[in-house]
Every structure is written in C-alpha cells, then in structure tokens.
Coordinates of C-alpha atoms in Angstrom, one line a residue:
M3 CA -19.2 -5.8 -28.5
A4 CA -19.2 -6.0 -24.7
P5 CA -20.8 -9.0 -23.1
A6 CA -24.1 -8.8 -21.2
E7 CA -23.5 -7.1 -17.8
G8 CA -22.2 -9.6 -15.3
A9 CA -21.8 -12.3 -17.9
C10 CA -19.2 -15.0 -16.9
A11 CA -17.8 -17.4 -19.5
R12 CA -17.7 -21.1 -19.0
A13 CA -14.1 -21.0 -20.3
L14 CA -11.5 -18.6 -21.5
D15 CA -12.0 -18.9 -25.2
L16 CA -12.0 -16.8 -28.4
P17 CA -15.7 -15.9 -28.3
F18 CA -15.4 -14.5 -24.8
V19 CA -12.3 -12.4 -25.4
Q20 CA -13.8 -11.1 -28.6
S21 CA -16.7 -9.9 -26.6
V22 CA -14.5 -7.8 -24.2
W23 CA -11.4 -6.8 -26.1
S24 CA -10.9 -3.5 -27.8
E25 CA -10.8 -2.9 -31.6
R26 CA -7.0 -3.4 -31.3
R27 CA -7.4 -6.7 -29.5
E28 CA -6.4 -5.1 -26.2
L29 CA -7.7 -6.4 -22.9
I30 CA -7.0 -5.5 -19.2
V31 CA -7.1 -8.7 -17.1
S32 CA -6.9 -9.3 -13.4
F33 CA -7.5 -12.4 -11.3
S34 CA -8.5 -13.5 -7.8
N35 CA -9.8 -16.3 -5.7
G36 CA -12.9 -16.1 -3.6
D37 CA -11.0 -14.8 -0.5
G38 CA -9.7 -11.8 -2.5
M39 CA -12.9 -10.8 -4.0
D40 CA -13.2 -7.5 -2.1
M41 CA -9.9 -6.4 -3.8
A42 CA -11.1 -7.6 -7.2
G43 CA -14.4 -5.9 -6.7
N44 CA -12.7 -2.6 -5.7
L45 CA -10.5 -2.8 -8.7
Y46 CA -13.4 -3.4 -11.0
A47 CA -15.6 -0.6 -9.5
H48 CA -12.8 2.0 -9.9
A49 CA -12.1 0.8 -13.4
T50 CA -15.7 1.1 -14.6
A51 CA -15.9 4.5 -12.8
A52 CA -12.9 5.6 -14.9
G53 CA -14.7 4.6 -18.1
I54 CA -12.7 1.4 -18.7
R55 CA -14.7 -1.1 -20.7
H56 CA -12.2 -3.6 -21.9
I57 CA -11.6 -5.5 -18.7
A58 CA -12.2 -9.1 -17.4
F59 CA -11.3 -11.2 -14.4
G60 CA -10.0 -14.7 -14.1
A61 CA -11.4 -16.7 -11.2
M62 CA -8.8 -18.9 -9.5
D63 CA -11.4 -21.1 -7.8
A64 CA -15.1 -22.0 -7.9
L65 CA -15.9 -19.6 -5.0
G66 CA -14.3 -16.7 -6.8
L67 CA -16.3 -17.5 -10.0
R68 CA -19.5 -17.5 -8.1
R69 CA -18.7 -14.3 -6.3
M70 CA -17.6 -12.5 -9.5
A71 CA -20.8 -13.6 -11.2
A72 CA -22.9 -12.4 -8.2
A73 CA -21.1 -9.1 -8.4
R74 CA -21.8 -8.9 -12.1
I75 CA -18.1 -8.8 -13.0
P76 CA -17.1 -10.1 -16.5
C77 CA -15.2 -13.2 -15.6
F78 CA -13.9 -16.7 -16.7
P79 CA -12.5 -19.7 -14.9
M80 CA -8.7 -20.0 -14.9
R81 CA -7.1 -23.3 -15.4
G82 CA -7.4 -25.3 -12.2
A83 CA -10.3 -23.2 -10.9
A84 CA -12.4 -26.3 -10.2
S85 CA -9.9 -27.7 -7.8
G86 CA -8.3 -24.4 -6.6
G87 CA -8.6 -23.6 -2.9
S88 CA -9.5 -20.3 -1.4
G89 CA -7.7 -18.5 1.3
A90 CA -5.3 -15.5 1.6
I91 CA -2.0 -15.9 -0.2
G92 CA 0.9 -14.5 1.9
W93 CA 3.9 -13.0 0.2
G94 CA 6.9 -15.3 -0.4
G95 CA 5.5 -18.7 0.5
A96 CA 4.9 -21.8 -1.6
A97 CA 1.3 -20.6 -2.4
F98 CA 2.7 -17.2 -3.5
R99 CA 5.2 -18.8 -5.8
N100 CA 2.6 -21.2 -7.3
L101 CA 0.4 -18.1 -7.9
G102 CA 3.2 -16.8 -10.1
V103 CA 3.1 -19.9 -12.3
R104 CA -0.8 -19.8 -12.6
K105 CA -0.6 -16.1 -13.5
I106 CA 1.9 -16.8 -16.3
T107 CA -0.3 -19.7 -17.5
L108 CA -3.2 -17.3 -17.7
L109 CA -1.0 -14.9 -19.7
I110 CA 0.0 -17.6 -22.1
D111 CA -3.7 -18.6 -22.6
L112 CA -4.5 -15.0 -23.4
L113 CA -1.6 -14.4 -25.8
E114 CA -2.3 -17.6 -27.7
L115 CA -5.8 -16.3 -28.3
G116 CA -4.3 -13.2 -29.9
V117 CA -4.9 -10.8 -26.9
N118 CA -2.6 -7.9 -26.4
T119 CA -2.8 -8.1 -22.7
V120 CA -2.5 -5.7 -19.8
L121 CA -2.1 -8.0 -16.8
V122 CA -2.9 -6.3 -13.4
D123 CA -2.8 -7.7 -9.9
A124 CA -6.0 -7.4 -7.8
D125 CA -4.3 -5.3 -5.1
T126 CA -4.3 -2.3 -7.4
V127 CA -6.6 0.5 -8.4
L128 CA -7.0 1.8 -12.0
L129 CA -8.0 5.5 -12.0
R130 CA -7.7 6.2 -15.8
D131 CA -7.9 4.1 -18.9
P132 CA -4.2 3.1 -19.6
L133 CA -4.8 1.9 -23.2
P134 CA -4.6 5.3 -24.9
Y135 CA -1.4 6.0 -23.1
L136 CA 0.2 2.6 -24.0
R137 CA -0.7 3.1 -27.7
Q138 CA 1.9 5.9 -27.9
W139 CA 4.5 3.2 -28.4
P140 CA 3.2 0.9 -31.2
D141 CA 6.5 -0.9 -31.5
A142 CA 6.8 -1.8 -27.8
D143 CA 6.2 -5.5 -27.1
V144 CA 6.6 -5.1 -23.3
L145 CA 5.9 -2.1 -21.1
A146 CA 6.1 -2.7 -17.4
S147 CA 5.7 -0.7 -14.1
T148 CA 8.7 -0.4 -11.8
D149 CA 9.7 -0.6 -8.1
H150 CA 11.9 2.5 -8.6
L151 CA 11.2 5.2 -5.9
T152 CA 11.5 8.3 -7.9
N153 CA 11.1 9.6 -11.4
S154 CA 14.0 9.7 -13.8
T155 CA 12.5 12.1 -16.4
D156 CA 10.7 15.4 -16.3
D157 CA 8.0 14.7 -18.9
L158 CA 5.1 12.3 -19.3
G159 CA 7.1 9.7 -21.2
L160 CA 8.8 6.5 -20.3
E161 CA 11.4 6.2 -17.6
D162 CA 15.1 6.3 -18.5
L163 CA 16.5 2.9 -17.4
E164 CA 20.0 4.3 -17.3
V165 CA 18.7 6.1 -14.2
A166 CA 15.6 4.1 -13.1
H167 CA 17.3 0.8 -12.7
S168 CA 15.2 -0.9 -10.0
H169 CA 13.2 -4.1 -10.5
W170 CA 10.3 -4.2 -13.0
N171 CA 7.1 -4.9 -11.1
V172 CA 4.8 -7.4 -12.7
G173 CA 1.8 -6.1 -10.9
F174 CA 1.1 -4.1 -14.0
F175 CA 2.5 -4.8 -17.5
F176 CA 1.5 -4.7 -21.1
I177 CA 2.6 -7.5 -23.4
K178 CA 1.7 -8.1 -27.1
A179 CA 0.4 -11.4 -28.3
S180 CA 3.5 -11.8 -30.4
A181 CA 5.5 -12.3 -27.2
V182 CA 4.2 -15.8 -26.6
P183 CA 7.8 -17.3 -26.8
F184 CA 8.8 -15.1 -23.9
A185 CA 5.8 -16.0 -21.8
R186 CA 6.4 -19.7 -22.4
A187 CA 10.1 -19.3 -21.4
W188 CA 9.0 -17.4 -18.3
R189 CA 6.8 -20.2 -17.1
E190 CA 9.4 -22.9 -18.0
L191 CA 12.0 -21.0 -16.0
L192 CA 9.8 -20.9 -12.9
V193 CA 9.0 -24.6 -13.2
R194 CA 12.7 -25.4 -13.4
K195 CA 13.6 -23.0 -10.6
P196 CA 10.6 -23.0 -8.2
H197 CA 12.5 -20.9 -5.6
W198 CA 12.7 -18.0 -8.0
W199 CA 10.2 -15.2 -7.7
D200 CA 8.2 -14.6 -10.9
Q201 CA 9.1 -10.9 -10.9
H202 CA 12.8 -11.7 -10.8
A203 CA 12.5 -14.3 -13.5
F204 CA 10.6 -11.8 -15.7
G205 CA 13.5 -9.3 -15.6
W206 CA 16.2 -11.9 -15.9
L207 CA 14.7 -13.5 -19.0
L208 CA 14.2 -10.2 -20.8
R209 CA 17.9 -9.5 -20.3
Q210 CA 19.1 -12.8 -21.8
G211 CA 21.5 -12.4 -24.6
V212 CA 22.1 -8.7 -23.8
A213 CA 25.6 -7.7 -22.9
G214 CA 25.4 -5.0 -20.3
D215 CA 27.3 -3.0 -17.7
G216 CA 25.8 -4.6 -14.6
K217 CA 23.1 -2.0 -14.1
G218 CA 19.4 -2.5 -14.8
P219 CA 16.7 -4.0 -12.7
G220 CA 18.1 -6.3 -10.0
A221 CA 21.5 -6.8 -11.7
G222 CA 23.2 -10.0 -10.4
G223 CA 21.9 -13.1 -8.8
P224 CA 18.7 -14.5 -10.2
N225 CA 18.1 -11.2 -11.9
G226 CA 20.8 -11.7 -14.4
P227 CA 23.2 -9.3 -16.2
G228 CA 22.5 -5.7 -16.9
W229 CA 20.9 -4.0 -19.9
D230 CA 22.7 -2.8 -22.9
L231 CA 20.7 0.4 -23.0
K232 CA 22.9 2.1 -25.6
G233 CA 22.7 -0.8 -28.1
D234 CA 20.9 -0.9 -31.4
K235 CA 18.0 1.5 -31.3
A236 CA 17.5 1.8 -35.1
G237 CA 13.9 1.9 -36.0
L238 CA 12.6 2.4 -32.4
S239 CA 9.9 5.1 -32.0
D240 CA 11.4 6.3 -28.7
P241 CA 15.1 6.4 -27.5
R242 CA 13.9 5.2 -24.1
L243 CA 12.8 1.9 -25.6
F244 CA 15.4 -0.8 -25.9
R245 CA 15.7 -4.3 -27.4
C246 CA 15.4 -7.2 -25.0
F247 CA 15.0 -11.0 -24.7
T248 CA 16.9 -13.5 -26.7
N249 CA 18.5 -12.1 -29.9
H250 CA 17.0 -8.8 -29.1
S251 CA 13.7 -10.2 -30.4
L252 CA 11.5 -7.9 -28.3
V253 CA 11.2 -4.2 -27.6
C254 CA 10.8 -3.1 -24.0
G255 CA 10.2 0.0 -22.0
T256 CA 9.5 1.1 -18.4
L257 CA 6.3 3.0 -17.5
P258 CA 6.7 6.3 -15.6
V259 CA 6.6 5.6 -11.9
A260 CA 4.7 8.7 -11.0
S261 CA 1.8 7.7 -13.2
F262 CA 2.0 3.9 -12.8
A263 CA 2.8 4.0 -9.1
N264 CA 4.0 1.5 -6.6
G265 CA 2.8 1.8 -3.1
H266 CA 5.6 4.0 -1.9
V267 CA 5.6 6.5 -4.7
G268 CA 1.8 6.6 -4.9
L269 CA 0.6 6.2 -1.3
V270 CA 3.5 7.5 0.8
Q271 CA 5.3 10.1 -1.4
R272 CA 2.3 10.9 -3.5
L273 CA 4.7 11.9 -6.2
H274 CA 2.0 12.3 -8.9
A275 CA 0.4 15.2 -6.9
R276 CA 3.7 17.0 -6.3
L277 CA 5.1 16.9 -9.9
P278 CA 2.2 16.8 -10.9
R279 CA 1.4 13.9 -13.2
P280 CA -1.8 12.1 -14.2
L281 CA -2.2 8.9 -12.1
Y282 CA -3.3 5.9 -14.1
F283 CA -2.6 3.1 -11.6
V284 CA -1.5 2.6 -8.0
H285 CA -0.3 -0.7 -6.5
A286 CA -0.7 -1.4 -2.8
T287 CA 2.9 -2.5 -2.3
H288 CA 5.7 -1.3 0.1
Q289 CA 3.3 -1.8 3.0
Y290 CA 3.1 -3.7 6.2
S291 CA 0.4 -5.8 7.9
A292 CA -0.3 -7.9 4.7
G293 CA -3.8 -7.7 3.3
A294 CA -5.1 -5.5 6.2
G295 CA -2.3 -3.0 5.4
K296 CA -3.1 -3.0 1.7
R297 CA -6.8 -2.3 2.3
H298 CA -6.2 0.4 4.8
R299 CA -3.6 2.2 2.6
L300 CA -6.3 2.4 -0.1
R301 CA -8.9 3.6 2.4
E302 CA -6.6 6.4 3.5
A303 CA -6.1 7.4 -0.1
G304 CA -9.9 7.4 -0.7
V305 CA -9.8 4.6 -3.3
W306 CA -11.3 1.7 -1.3
I307 CA -15.1 1.2 -1.4
D308 CA -16.7 -0.2 1.8
P309 CA -20.4 -1.0 2.3
P310 CA -22.6 1.9 3.4
E311 CA -22.8 0.9 7.0
Y312 CA -19.0 1.3 7.3
Y313 CA -19.4 5.1 6.9
D314 CA -22.4 5.4 9.2
P315 CA -21.9 2.7 11.9
P316 CA -24.4 1.8 14.7
G317 CA -23.5 3.8 17.8
G318 CA -21.9 6.6 15.8
L319 CA -18.4 8.0 15.4
L320 CA -15.9 9.8 17.7
Y321 CA -13.2 12.2 16.4
A322 CA -10.6 13.7 18.6
P323 CA -8.3 16.1 16.8
L324 CA -4.6 15.6 17.6
A325 CA -2.6 18.7 18.5
L326 CA 1.1 18.4 17.9
P327 CA 3.6 21.1 18.9
D328 CA 5.9 22.3 16.2
G329 CA 8.8 21.1 18.3
L330 CA 7.7 17.5 17.8
L331 CA 6.7 17.8 14.1
H332 CA 9.7 19.9 13.0
P333 CA 12.4 19.4 15.7
R334 CA 15.8 21.1 15.4
G335 CA 19.2 20.2 16.7
V336 CA 21.5 22.4 18.8
D337 CA 22.8 23.9 15.6
G338 CA 19.3 25.0 14.6
K339 CA 19.1 22.7 11.6
P340 CA 16.1 20.4 11.1
L341 CA 16.5 16.9 12.5
F342 CA 14.2 15.4 10.0
A343 CA 16.4 16.6 7.2
P344 CA 15.9 15.5 3.5
Q345 CA 19.4 13.8 3.7
L346 CA 20.2 12.3 7.0
A347 CA 23.9 11.8 6.1
F348 CA 24.9 11.9 9.8
L349 CA 23.3 8.5 10.4
D350 CA 26.3 6.4 9.5
T351 CA 28.5 3.8 11.2
A352 CA 30.7 6.3 12.8
H353 CA 27.9 7.6 15.0
N354 CA 26.1 6.3 18.0
H355 CA 22.7 5.9 16.2
S356 CA 20.8 5.2 19.4
A357 CA 21.7 8.5 21.0
H358 CA 21.3 10.6 17.9
P359 CA 18.8 13.5 18.4
A360 CA 17.0 12.7 15.1
L361 CA 16.3 9.2 16.2
L362 CA 15.1 10.3 19.6
A363 CA 12.9 12.9 18.0
H364 CA 11.3 10.3 15.7
F365 CA 10.4 8.2 18.7
A366 CA 9.1 11.1 20.7
L367 CA 6.8 12.1 17.8
T368 CA 5.7 8.5 17.3
H369 CA 5.0 7.9 20.9
A370 CA 2.9 11.0 21.3
Q371 CA 0.6 9.9 18.5
I372 CA 0.4 6.3 19.8
A373 CA -0.6 7.6 23.2
H374 CA -3.3 9.8 21.6
V375 CA -4.7 6.8 19.6
R376 CA -4.6 4.7 22.8
D377 CA -6.8 7.2 24.7
G378 CA -9.1 7.6 21.7
V379 CA -9.6 3.8 21.4
A380 CA -10.5 3.7 25.1
A381 CA -13.1 6.4 24.8
A382 CA -14.6 5.0 21.6
W383 CA -14.8 1.5 23.2
A384 CA -16.5 2.8 26.3
L385 CA -19.0 4.9 24.3
G386 CA -19.8 2.2 21.7
R387 CA -18.5 4.4 18.9
K388 CA -15.9 4.0 16.1
L389 CA -12.8 6.2 16.4
I390 CA -11.9 8.4 13.4
L391 CA -8.1 8.2 13.6
P392 CA -6.1 11.5 13.2
P393 CA -3.7 11.8 10.4
L394 CA -0.3 10.6 11.6
A395 CA 3.2 12.0 11.0
C396 CA 6.4 10.1 10.9
G397 CA 9.9 11.5 11.3
F398 CA 11.5 8.6 9.4
D399 CA 10.5 6.3 6.6
R400 CA 10.2 2.6 7.1
G401 CA 11.6 -0.1 4.9
P402 CA 12.7 -3.8 5.0
F403 CA 16.3 -2.7 4.6
P404 CA 18.9 -0.4 6.3
H405 CA 18.4 3.3 5.5
L406 CA 19.3 6.7 6.6
G407 CA 15.9 8.0 7.6
K408 CA 14.3 7.5 4.2
S409 CA 14.3 4.6 1.7
P410 CA 17.3 4.4 -0.6
G411 CA 16.4 5.9 -4.0
A412 CA 13.5 7.9 -2.7
T413 CA 15.3 11.2 -3.5
A414 CA 12.1 13.2 -3.6
Q415 CA 10.9 11.9 -0.2
R416 CA 10.0 14.7 2.3
L417 CA 10.4 14.4 6.0
P418 CA 8.5 14.3 8.2
I419 CA 6.0 12.1 6.3
E420 CA 2.6 13.7 6.4
P421 CA 0.2 11.9 6.4
C422 CA 2.1 8.8 7.5
P423 CA 0.5 5.4 6.7
L424 CA -1.2 3.7 9.7
D425 CA 0.7 0.4 9.0
Y426 CA 4.0 2.2 9.5
V427 CA 3.1 2.7 13.2
F428 CA 0.6 0.0 14.1
D429 CA 0.3 -3.7 13.4
L430 CA -3.1 -4.0 11.7
E431 CA -3.3 -7.8 11.7
R432 CA -2.9 -9.0 15.3
R433 CA -5.4 -8.8 18.1
A434 CA -5.5 -9.9 21.8
G435 CA -7.6 -12.8 22.9
A436 CA -10.1 -12.9 25.8
R437 CA -8.7 -13.8 29.2
D438 CA -10.3 -14.9 32.4
G439 CA -13.8 -14.8 30.8
A440 CA -13.5 -11.0 30.2
A441 CA -14.2 -9.5 26.8
A442 CA -11.2 -8.8 24.7
A443 CA -10.5 -5.3 23.6
P444 CA -11.4 -4.7 20.0
A445 CA -8.7 -4.9 17.3
L446 CA -7.6 -1.5 16.1
L447 CA -9.2 -1.8 12.6
E448 CA -12.5 -3.0 14.2
I449 CA -12.9 0.1 16.3
S450 CA -11.4 2.8 14.0
R451 CA -11.9 4.5 10.7
E452 CA -9.3 6.1 8.5
Y453 CA -8.4 9.8 9.0
S454 CA -9.8 10.7 5.5
M455 CA -13.3 9.3 6.0
L456 CA -14.9 12.6 6.9
N457 CA -13.9 13.9 3.4
S458 CA -15.1 10.8 1.6
T459 CA -18.0 11.3 -0.9
R460 CA -19.4 8.0 0.5
T461 CA -19.9 9.5 4.0
P462 CA -23.5 10.5 4.3
P463 CA -24.0 14.3 4.5
S464 CA -26.7 13.8 7.2
L465 CA -24.0 12.2 9.4
L466 CA -21.7 15.3 9.0
A467 CA -24.7 17.6 9.7
S468 CA -25.3 15.8 13.0
A469 CA -21.8 16.6 14.3
H470 CA -21.6 17.7 17.9
R471 CA -18.5 19.5 19.2
A472 CA -17.5 19.2 22.9
S473 CA -14.5 20.5 24.7
A474 CA -14.6 17.7 27.2
L475 CA -16.9 15.0 28.6
P476 CA -20.1 16.1 30.4
A477 CA -19.1 16.8 34.0
G478 CA -19.8 14.0 36.5
E479 CA -21.0 11.5 33.8
G480 CA -19.7 8.0 33.3
A481 CA -19.8 6.0 30.1
A482 CA -23.5 5.2 30.3
G483 CA -24.4 8.8 31.0
V484 CA -22.3 10.2 28.2
R485 CA -23.8 7.6 25.8
R486 CA -27.3 8.8 26.8
L487 CA -26.5 12.5 26.4
W488 CA -24.8 12.1 23.0
A489 CA -27.2 9.5 21.6
A490 CA -28.7 11.9 19.1
H491 CA -25.3 12.8 17.6
R492 CA -24.0 10.3 15.2
L493 CA -20.7 12.2 15.0
V494 CA -19.0 13.7 18.1
E495 CA -15.8 15.8 18.0
L496 CA -14.1 15.7 21.4
A497 CA -11.4 18.2 22.0
Q498 CA -10.0 16.6 25.2
L499 CA -9.9 12.8 25.6
P500 CA -10.1 11.3 29.0
P501 CA -7.1 9.1 30.0
A502 CA -7.3 5.4 29.0
F503 CA -6.3 4.2 32.4
G504 CA -6.9 5.2 36.0
P505 CA -9.9 6.5 37.9
S506 CA -10.8 9.1 35.2
S507 CA -11.0 6.5 32.5
L508 CA -14.4 5.7 31.0
L509 CA -13.5 2.0 31.0
S510 CA -14.3 -0.4 33.7
P511 CA -11.3 -2.0 35.5
S512 CA -11.7 -5.2 33.5
Q513 CA -11.8 -3.3 30.3
Q514 CA -8.7 -1.4 31.3
R515 CA -6.9 -4.7 31.8
A516 CA -8.1 -5.9 28.4
L517 CA -6.9 -2.8 26.7
R518 CA -3.5 -3.1 28.3
E519 CA -3.3 -6.6 26.9
A520 CA -4.4 -5.4 23.5
L521 CA -1.7 -2.7 23.3
A522 CA 0.9 -5.4 23.0
H523 CA -0.8 -6.4 19.7
Y524 CA -1.6 -2.9 18.4
T525 CA 1.9 -1.6 18.3
D526 CA 4.8 -2.5 16.1
V527 CA 8.5 -1.8 15.8
W528 CA 8.3 1.9 16.7
C529 CA 6.8 1.3 20.2
C530 CA 7.1 1.1 23.2
V531 CA 10.4 2.2 24.5
N532 CA 11.4 5.3 26.3
P533 CA 13.7 7.0 23.7
I534 CA 15.9 8.7 26.3
R535 CA 16.4 5.5 28.3
C536 CA 17.2 3.8 25.0
A537 CA 20.2 6.0 24.5
R538 CA 21.7 4.8 27.8
R539 CA 21.2 1.1 27.5
A540 CA 22.6 -1.7 25.4
R541 CA 19.1 -2.3 24.2
A542 CA 19.3 0.9 22.1
A543 CA 21.5 -0.8 19.5
A544 CA 18.8 -3.4 18.9
L545 CA 16.1 -0.8 18.8
T546 CA 18.0 1.2 16.1
R547 CA 18.5 -1.9 14.0
S548 CA 14.7 -2.4 14.3
L549 CA 14.0 1.1 13.1
L550 CA 16.5 1.1 10.2
S551 CA 15.9 -2.4 9.0
S552 CA 12.2 -2.9 10.1
R553 CA 13.0 -6.1 11.9
H554 CA 11.0 -6.9 15.0
V555 CA 12.6 -6.7 18.4
A556 CA 11.3 -9.0 21.0
T557 CA 8.7 -7.2 23.1
P558 CA 8.1 -8.0 26.8
S559 CA 4.7 -9.7 27.3
P560 CA 2.8 -7.8 28.3
P561 CA 4.7 -4.6 27.6
S562 CA 4.1 -1.5 29.6
P563 CA 1.8 0.8 27.7
C564 CA 3.5 3.6 25.8
P565 CA 3.9 6.5 28.2
S566 CA 1.5 9.4 27.9
V567 CA 3.0 12.5 26.4
A568 CA 1.9 15.9 27.6
L569 CA 1.0 17.9 24.5
P570 CA 1.1 21.7 24.8
S571 CA -1.4 23.8 23.0
A572 CA -0.8 23.6 19.3
R573 CA -2.6 23.6 16.0
R574 CA -5.0 20.8 15.5
R575 CA -4.3 18.2 12.9
G576 CA -7.5 17.2 11.2
P577 CA -9.8 16.1 10.0
A578 CA -7.4 15.9 7.1
R579 CA -8.6 15.8 3.5
A580 CA -8.3 12.5 1.9
R581 CA -6.0 13.8 -0.8
A582 CA -8.0 11.6 -3.1
L583 CA -5.8 10.0 -5.8

C-alpha cells in the first residue's frame, strides 16, 4: 500500500518501507540535501510520469526534508540529517567522498530492513519503470550501470563484460537484501581508505577472490584484479552473469549502456535513438560546468522541468537561426576526405597536431558559433529578451583525457557532434562582476534558453503563436525603438543579428565594455585563439593539449573577443527538435 501523497516518515523504518515497496520488496531510492532539491524534484516528477510508484527519497539534512515534504515527495531522514549541512557537493572533494560513505550507510539500512534496493543518484532521470526489466534475472544479486561508451551486444540483454570492461557506475545499481555483507564491507573499506572513491571501491570489492586476466572495470590500482568471466557459470540464468565478491558468494551483471545510459552515451551520442533501444535511465555525467552543466544537459534533452515563467519570460524571447556553410560543418582535406572522420588516426605523436587541418577546422567551426552566440547575447540584452540558443555542432569530442578527436571507447561516436552540448563550448558557471559602477553583463545561462525549448511541450502555444519574423532590425531604430515596435511579440525570430560591438551595436558603450569583460567568463578551452596563427606559434602546442586533454590554458585577462566569422548563405540550423529522450 502506498503512503498518503507527500507523506514523509519520521525515520527509515519497516512500516515506512512496507508502505512504498513492491510486492517483491523492491524499492527505488534516491537522496538529496536541500541544495539539490531541484534535481531530486526533477527525478521524482519524471519517475511518477513514467508510472513508477515504488520510489522514495532520503533527506540528507533538515532543509532537504522540509523541501521534500513541501513538494509532496515520499521521503525519510537519512542518518545525520539533523546535523547535516546544505550546499552543493563538488566532485572529488572531501564532501564528495563523505557523501559516498553516507550513501552506503543508507544502503545498509535499507538492506537490513529486507529491501531489494535500486539506488539512484539525484542527477539522473528515470523514463521507464526499471523493475520489470531487472526481474528478468532473478538470480542476480547485483546489477549495475557502466561508464562504458558503447554497447557490447546487439540485443536487449546485459552487457558482455569481456568487451564492456569499463568502470561500473554506482549512480544506478540494483542490489538484493541478501548482499548485506558486501555493503558492510564496502563501507568499511572506504572508512579505512578515505582517499578511495566509492565507485572504485565498489568494483574492487566485487572482484575480491576472483582470479582474472587483468581486464574488467578499472583493472589495477584501487580497482583491483580483473574478472574471471569464464569461471563457474553452472546454474546461472544468463551466460553474461558471473560470480563475484569473496568466495564467489554473489552473482553480478552489467546493465546495457544504451538503455541505462551515462551522460556521454545518452546525452551526446544518443545511442538509444540510433540502435534503437528503450531508454530507462540517463545519468548527467561526462559533462562540464558542474551542476549548471548537468541541469543544462537535461534541459537540452527535454527532460528537465523548469517553472512556467522560464518558458514565457517577461520581455519575451529572441531567436536568431544560425546558418553554417557545409564547408565548416563537413570540411574536407586536400585529398577530398572528411576531416571530421570517424577515426582520426592521423592525430598521433608523429604529426604536428597544431597545424593539422582537422584541428584548425574544429576551431573554425567553434569560433563561428561562439561569434554568433556573442552577437545574439548582445541583441537580447539590449532588447530585454532571453536568447534561444541555436543548436551547436562540434568537430571533435571533449574529454578529460587525451584522445584522437573522439573519446576512447566511443566507437559509435559520429563526427561532427550534432547537437553538441553547450557545456562543451561555454563555461556555464562563471560570470563577470560589475566594474566602475556599471552593470555587469548577464551570465550566459541567465540570458539564454536551450535550443530545444521551442519544441518543448511546456512552452505555451500562445507564445509560439505570437512569433514575429524579421529579416533585420527596423531601420533607424535604436534599442528603445525596437523594444517599442516589438512589444506585442513575445517571440521574435531575427534573421540578421546586429554586431555586438561598434556603432551598429544595440548596446551602449558601457554595455559593450561590460560584454567584452563577460566574454572572458563565457568561453572555455575552445576559445579564443586564431587557429591559423596558432599553427605558427609555440602557443599552438599548449592549445592542442588543451583540446585533447580538456585542461585549461591560461587566458589573457581580458582576452580579445573571438573574431567575427563571415558566414556565407547556407541552410539555417534550427529551431532544432528537442530529440526528447
């Protein structure tokens, strides 16, 4: 029997879990503090829309408990909630590692109550009920998602770990109540070794006592030995299951990455749509700009719920379609072959990376789009509107490791990436401060909306019906005049943007100075360097390392704005469909 809507328990106890678990004692559980309630609320809203009834949330602090109760989310206080502090938890720090211990403590509490638990991080979205899928393997004690970047099988079953040997990801995993000894050992290991990441410890423990070949998730280091994937499978319901943990006491399996997707597979490659596969879950990982990047990735995919005023803001919206010539989107070398090739094998240590045409083409494509966004932000700011960003395209992938144009292991990745995540190109966290008493330019996410917003079911039809299309600004009018003439139109599509800077700009001189300052904070590792000049200077080597390893290169302060790129007549890109997950 489900609890009364919005009922929050005083404690995590048997009466509460019995009110929310399934007839098979299954329960999907997530957790959040007060600061992360928007993510928890988004997860819960999508779960209930998908018909998921057996779900509850642990509150990490008193603020989180109050906000969950106010949002009518079934919840309970986690251990330490009364003294727990709120605030964003950044990846890799002490608070992040402590979160891992609290997460496992929650898991132990659930397992000891007899709950067969699906534990899910809050920065995720559930789009289908996973319980019927997980029940296909009644003998499995642990089924986990993975950080692998491509599918290893061609069916709807589990991954083949002889091929898909990346880390398991503990952002989504199923574990039976009978696996309490493993959960206790997991917590004890992290207490003894506080520098270990909970995810690494998870995989390392499950491999204990298993003689392997050095393969398997994160073989070596704190991730332990490899799996013995060809060991005793007698009695297992599926040959892709395998025995794990001490004395082979548990049965493990890896969930299919196309259906239980990490952020790269689900939000960059969109592998589920291409194979196709049903998508049960997507995790906002493999992204940049921390929480801001996670939220915007989900917005772009159409699986983030904002308040109604987000979709119909005061002052209205401005959309400027971006026309990119085919020579920028699909450049070719002197031999006629595509430069954004599926396998960029020519980018190796024997070549001068900084002068390679593929690298220069990537920067030319990126800079053209940054220049367009810059001019769009200027116009939107001057007119008091929000800018609907165009869908971006990226010639190369981006990752925190060296790569040859696309992430290692992403064998199905297509280049160029269309649409390319905004956080690949822009820094979504930073903003410029005010100087000399003048107003600061708005942060990029404050003045913009995602490219897929016009196709969102949450965008009011009346706003779309009010759309006004203009080839250019009204002749002879400044910002105030344009505002007055377009006041009745909540949505304006403008074919030709005025320049951000100079006498033709809609911005005042002080606003232009503020925007120049802000550009140093908008852009990231793919801006702002003239790619041709880069090929001739020693700085090019550092730039290439920045691209291939995603490490920041020191940027002059303030940097020169990215150069404008003359765009010949070409097909318009947008408004793109959200490609809803």
